[in-house]
């Protein structure tokens, strides 16, 4: 159950879901098209995402591996290069104590430094292959909108100052189908078990995406989602909120792994290898 919830958490971080008159729909499609084009010409950018998850379970108190009722806050601070795909990021998780991690990802490999570890680790080839597949599917935040192009008429769009604000709010079967279609398009085969969605129910989602009027680059994203996972007679409800901001478009420069990290990193064992 805990592993499946972790996979769902990854899925929730990749969801970009996409309601309006004929005139509004035409304007929305134009904004959508220009935002996608701007995304395709983007070389690099910076992104900060803060998410908070709260778990509620029906198992007896103390017997769940999850910290029920206690918010888990994760902060992701990244600089991302598009071609070739590369990033440098720090991750901080507050779950009854702070955990930090720094990562580099380039053609040289994936290098990880947990806060409790003195030196760097190099990820196995299997993990690199999964990241390569994810990177080619996800690309930039706006590029993700292309994955839900069939649902463009489900958006609301407002103009606020120098921004376009795209929003979506729904619940029930409509959200479930969008989620399944999005997961199928965005994520490579093998990342999630084939039967995973059978155990997941999306109860509700509220989504807001802000695009700059002049550049058509993304500026801000807010996603609030509530879902339930049932497996082996246990039920877990996850309430998640996520807020992201984007900056430094084409200002990051080339991302490289410091030579001292490459030279001194220890190899991590393969994912299927037992100690």
PDB file of N, CA and C in Angstrom, residues 145-182:
ATOM      1  N   UNK A 145       0.163  20.540 -21.261  1.00  0.00           N
ATOM      2  CA  UNK A 145      -1.190  20.888 -21.695  1.00  0.00           C
ATOM      3  C   UNK A 145      -1.567  20.160 -22.985  1.00  0.00           C
ATOM      4  N   UNK A 146      -0.577  19.867 -23.815  1.00  0.00           N
ATOM      5  CA  UNK A 146      -0.866  19.159 -25.054  1.00  0.00           C
ATOM      6  C   UNK A 146      -1.444  17.773 -24.797  1.00  0.00           C
ATOM      7  N   UNK A 147      -1.090  17.222 -23.635  1.00  0.00           N
ATOM      8  CA  UNK A 147      -1.576  15.886 -23.317  1.00  0.00           C
ATOM      9  C   UNK A 147      -3.073  15.874 -23.026  1.00  0.00           C
ATOM     10  N   UNK A 148      -3.661  17.030 -22.732  1.00  0.00           N
ATOM     11  CA  UNK A 148      -5.107  17.095 -22.459  1.00  0.00           C
ATOM     12  C   UNK A 148      -5.797  18.003 -23.471  1.00  0.00           C
ATOM     13  N   UNK A 149      -5.245  18.064 -24.679  1.00  0.00           N
ATOM     14  CA  UNK A 149      -5.813  18.932 -25.719  1.00  0.00           C
ATOM     15  C   UNK A 149      -7.251  18.560 -26.044  1.00  0.00           C
ATOM     16  N   UNK A 150      -7.588  17.280 -25.923  1.00  0.00           N
ATOM     17  CA  UNK A 150      -8.963  16.841 -26.204  1.00  0.00           C
ATOM     18  C   UNK A 150      -9.966  17.404 -25.211  1.00  0.00           C
ATOM     19  N   UNK A 151      -9.482  17.911 -24.080  1.00  0.00           N
ATOM     20  CA  UNK A 151     -10.381  18.419 -23.039  1.00  0.00           C
ATOM     21  C   UNK A 151     -10.339  19.948 -22.944  1.00  0.00           C
ATOM     22  N   UNK A 152      -9.888  20.620 -24.010  1.00  0.00           N
ATOM     23  CA  UNK A 152      -9.724  22.059 -23.974  1.00  0.00           C
ATOM     24  C   UNK A 152     -11.030  22.786 -23.654  1.00  0.00           C
ATOM     25  N   UNK A 153     -12.180  22.218 -24.078  1.00  0.00           N
ATOM     26  CA  UNK A 153     -13.462  22.882 -23.822  1.00  0.00           C
ATOM     27  C   UNK A 153     -13.907  22.757 -22.374  1.00  0.00           C
ATOM     28  N   UNK A 154     -13.135  22.076 -21.553  1.00  0.00           N
ATOM     29  CA  UNK A 154     -13.462  21.955 -20.141  1.00  0.00           C
ATOM     30  C   UNK A 154     -12.822  23.054 -19.301  1.00  0.00           C
ATOM     31  N   UNK A 155     -12.009  23.904 -19.936  1.00  0.00           N
ATOM     32  CA  UNK A 155     -11.365  25.001 -19.232  1.00  0.00           C
ATOM     33  C   UNK A 155     -12.301  26.196 -19.036  1.00  0.00           C
ATOM     34  N   UNK A 156     -12.052  26.966 -17.995  1.00  0.00           N
ATOM     35  CA  UNK A 156     -12.512  28.348 -17.887  1.00  0.00           C
ATOM     36  C   UNK A 156     -11.294  29.226 -18.063  1.00  0.00           C
ATOM     37  N   UNK A 157     -11.459  30.399 -18.677  1.00  0.00           N
ATOM     38  CA  UNK A 157     -10.334  31.308 -18.810  1.00  0.00           C
ATOM     39  C   UNK A 157     -10.748  32.732 -18.457  1.00  0.00           C
ATOM     40  N   UNK A 158      -9.933  33.383 -17.641  1.00  0.00           N
ATOM     41  CA  UNK A 158     -10.142  34.778 -17.267  1.00  0.00           C
ATOM     42  C   UNK A 158      -8.867  35.559 -17.559  1.00  0.00           C
ATOM     43  N   UNK A 159      -9.043  36.880 -17.742  1.00  0.00           N
ATOM     44  CA  UNK A 159      -7.904  37.759 -17.930  1.00  0.00           C
ATOM     45  C   UNK A 159      -7.721  38.598 -16.678  1.00  0.00           C
ATOM     46  N   UNK A 160      -6.549  38.509 -16.102  1.00  0.00           N
ATOM     47  CA  UNK A 160      -6.238  39.271 -14.891  1.00  0.00           C
ATOM     48  C   UNK A 160      -4.936  40.036 -15.115  1.00  0.00           C
ATOM     49  N   UNK A 161      -5.047  41.378 -15.213  1.00  0.00           N
ATOM     50  CA  UNK A 161      -3.872  42.230 -15.433  1.00  0.00           C
ATOM     51  C   UNK A 161      -3.096  41.754 -16.656  1.00  0.00           C
ATOM     52  N   UNK A 162      -1.896  41.302 -16.465  1.00  0.00           N
ATOM     53  CA  UNK A 162      -1.053  40.890 -17.591  1.00  0.00           C
ATOM     54  C   UNK A 162      -1.018  39.380 -17.773  1.00  0.00           C
ATOM     55  N   UNK A 163      -2.039  38.683 -17.250  1.00  0.00           N
ATOM     56  CA  UNK A 163      -2.037  37.222 -17.277  1.00  0.00           C
ATOM     57  C   UNK A 163      -3.340  36.643 -17.819  1.00  0.00           C
ATOM     58  N   UNK A 164      -3.234  35.447 -18.379  1.00  0.00           N
ATOM     59  CA  UNK A 164      -4.389  34.593 -18.645  1.00  0.00           C
ATOM     60  C   UNK A 164      -4.431  33.557 -17.532  1.00  0.00           C
ATOM     61  N   UNK A 165      -5.610  33.351 -16.952  1.00  0.00           N
ATOM     62  CA  UNK A 165      -5.750  32.367 -15.883  1.00  0.00           C
ATOM     63  C   UNK A 165      -6.702  31.275 -16.359  1.00  0.00           C
ATOM     64  N   UNK A 166      -6.167  30.073 -16.548  1.00  0.00           N
ATOM     65  CA  UNK A 166      -6.952  28.912 -16.966  1.00  0.00           C
ATOM     66  C   UNK A 166      -7.305  28.103 -15.731  1.00  0.00           C
ATOM     67  N   UNK A 167      -8.573  27.701 -15.624  1.00  0.00           N
ATOM     68  CA  UNK A 167      -8.977  26.963 -14.425  1.00  0.00           C
ATOM     69  C   UNK A 167      -9.907  25.828 -14.788  1.00  0.00           C
ATOM     70  N   UNK A 168      -9.936  24.864 -13.900  1.00  0.00           N
ATOM     71  CA  UNK A 168     -10.777  23.668 -14.071  1.00  0.00           C
ATOM     72  C   UNK A 168     -11.171  23.168 -12.698  1.00  0.00           C
ATOM     73  N   UNK A 169     -12.433  22.763 -12.556  1.00  0.00           N
ATOM     74  CA  UNK A 169     -12.903  22.213 -11.292  1.00  0.00           C
ATOM     75  C   UNK A 169     -13.941  21.150 -11.585  1.00  0.00           C
ATOM     76  N   UNK A 170     -13.762  19.961 -11.045  1.00  0.00           N
ATOM     77  CA  UNK A 170     -14.710  18.888 -11.324  1.00  0.00           C
ATOM     78  C   UNK A 170     -14.553  17.766 -10.309  1.00  0.00           C
ATOM     79  N   UNK A 171     -15.453  16.793 -10.432  1.00  0.00           N
ATOM     80  CA  UNK A 171     -15.405  15.618  -9.566  1.00  0.00           C
ATOM     81  C   UNK A 171     -16.090  14.468 -10.273  1.00  0.00           C
ATOM     82  N   UNK A 172     -15.925  13.284  -9.760  1.00  0.00           N
ATOM     83  CA  UNK A 172     -16.631  12.121 -10.282  1.00  0.00           C
ATOM     84  C   UNK A 172     -15.975  11.494 -11.494  1.00  0.00           C
ATOM     85  N   UNK A 173     -16.828  10.887 -12.368  1.00  0.00           N
ATOM     86  CA  UNK A 173     -16.337  10.082 -13.469  1.00  0.00           C
ATOM     87  C   UNK A 173     -15.563  10.892 -14.509  1.00  0.00           C
ATOM     88  N   UNK A 174     -15.950  12.181 -14.729  1.00  0.00           N
ATOM     89  CA  UNK A 174     -15.250  12.996 -15.715  1.00  0.00           C
ATOM     90  C   UNK A 174     -13.780  13.141 -15.356  1.00  0.00           C
ATOM     91  N   UNK A 175     -13.508  13.408 -14.085  1.00  0.00           N
ATOM     92  CA  UNK A 175     -12.127  13.551 -13.637  1.00  0.00           C
ATOM     93  C   UNK A 175     -11.387  12.229 -13.771  1.00  0.00           C
ATOM     94  N   UNK A 176     -12.056  11.152 -13.445  1.00  0.00           N
ATOM     95  CA  UNK A 176     -11.428   9.835 -13.497  1.00  0.00           C
ATOM     96  C   UNK A 176     -10.940   9.516 -14.912  1.00  0.00           C
ATOM     97  N   UNK A 177     -11.795   9.799 -15.916  1.00  0.00           N
ATOM     98  CA  UNK A 177     -11.418   9.500 -17.295  1.00  0.00           C
ATOM     99  C   UNK A 177     -10.265  10.390 -17.751  1.00  0.00           C
ATOM    100  N   UNK A 178     -10.312  11.663 -17.389  1.00  0.00           N
ATOM    101  CA  UNK A 178      -9.218  12.557 -17.750  1.00  0.00           C
ATOM    102  C   UNK A 178      -7.897  12.085 -17.164  1.00  0.00           C
ATOM    103  N   UNK A 179      -7.963  11.664 -15.916  1.00  0.00           N
ATOM    104  CA  UNK A 179      -6.759  11.179 -15.245  1.00  0.00           C
ATOM    105  C   UNK A 179      -6.184   9.974 -15.964  1.00  0.00           C
ATOM    106  N   UNK A 180      -7.060   9.016 -16.310  1.00  0.00           N
ATOM    107  CA  UNK A 180      -6.592   7.811 -16.973  1.00  0.00           C
ATOM    108  C   UNK A 180      -5.999   8.124 -18.338  1.00  0.00           C
ATOM    109  N   UNK A 181      -6.655   9.025 -19.099  1.00  0.00           N
ATOM    110  CA  UNK A 181      -6.133   9.396 -20.416  1.00  0.00           C
ATOM    111  C   UNK A 181      -4.805  10.118 -20.296  1.00  0.00           C
ATOM    112  N   UNK A 182      -4.712  11.030 -19.324  1.00  0.00           N
ATOM    113  CA  UNK A 182      -3.486  11.796 -19.134  1.00  0.00           C
ATOM    114  C   UNK A 182      -2.333  10.895 -18.734  1.00  0.00           C
TER     115      UNK A 182
END
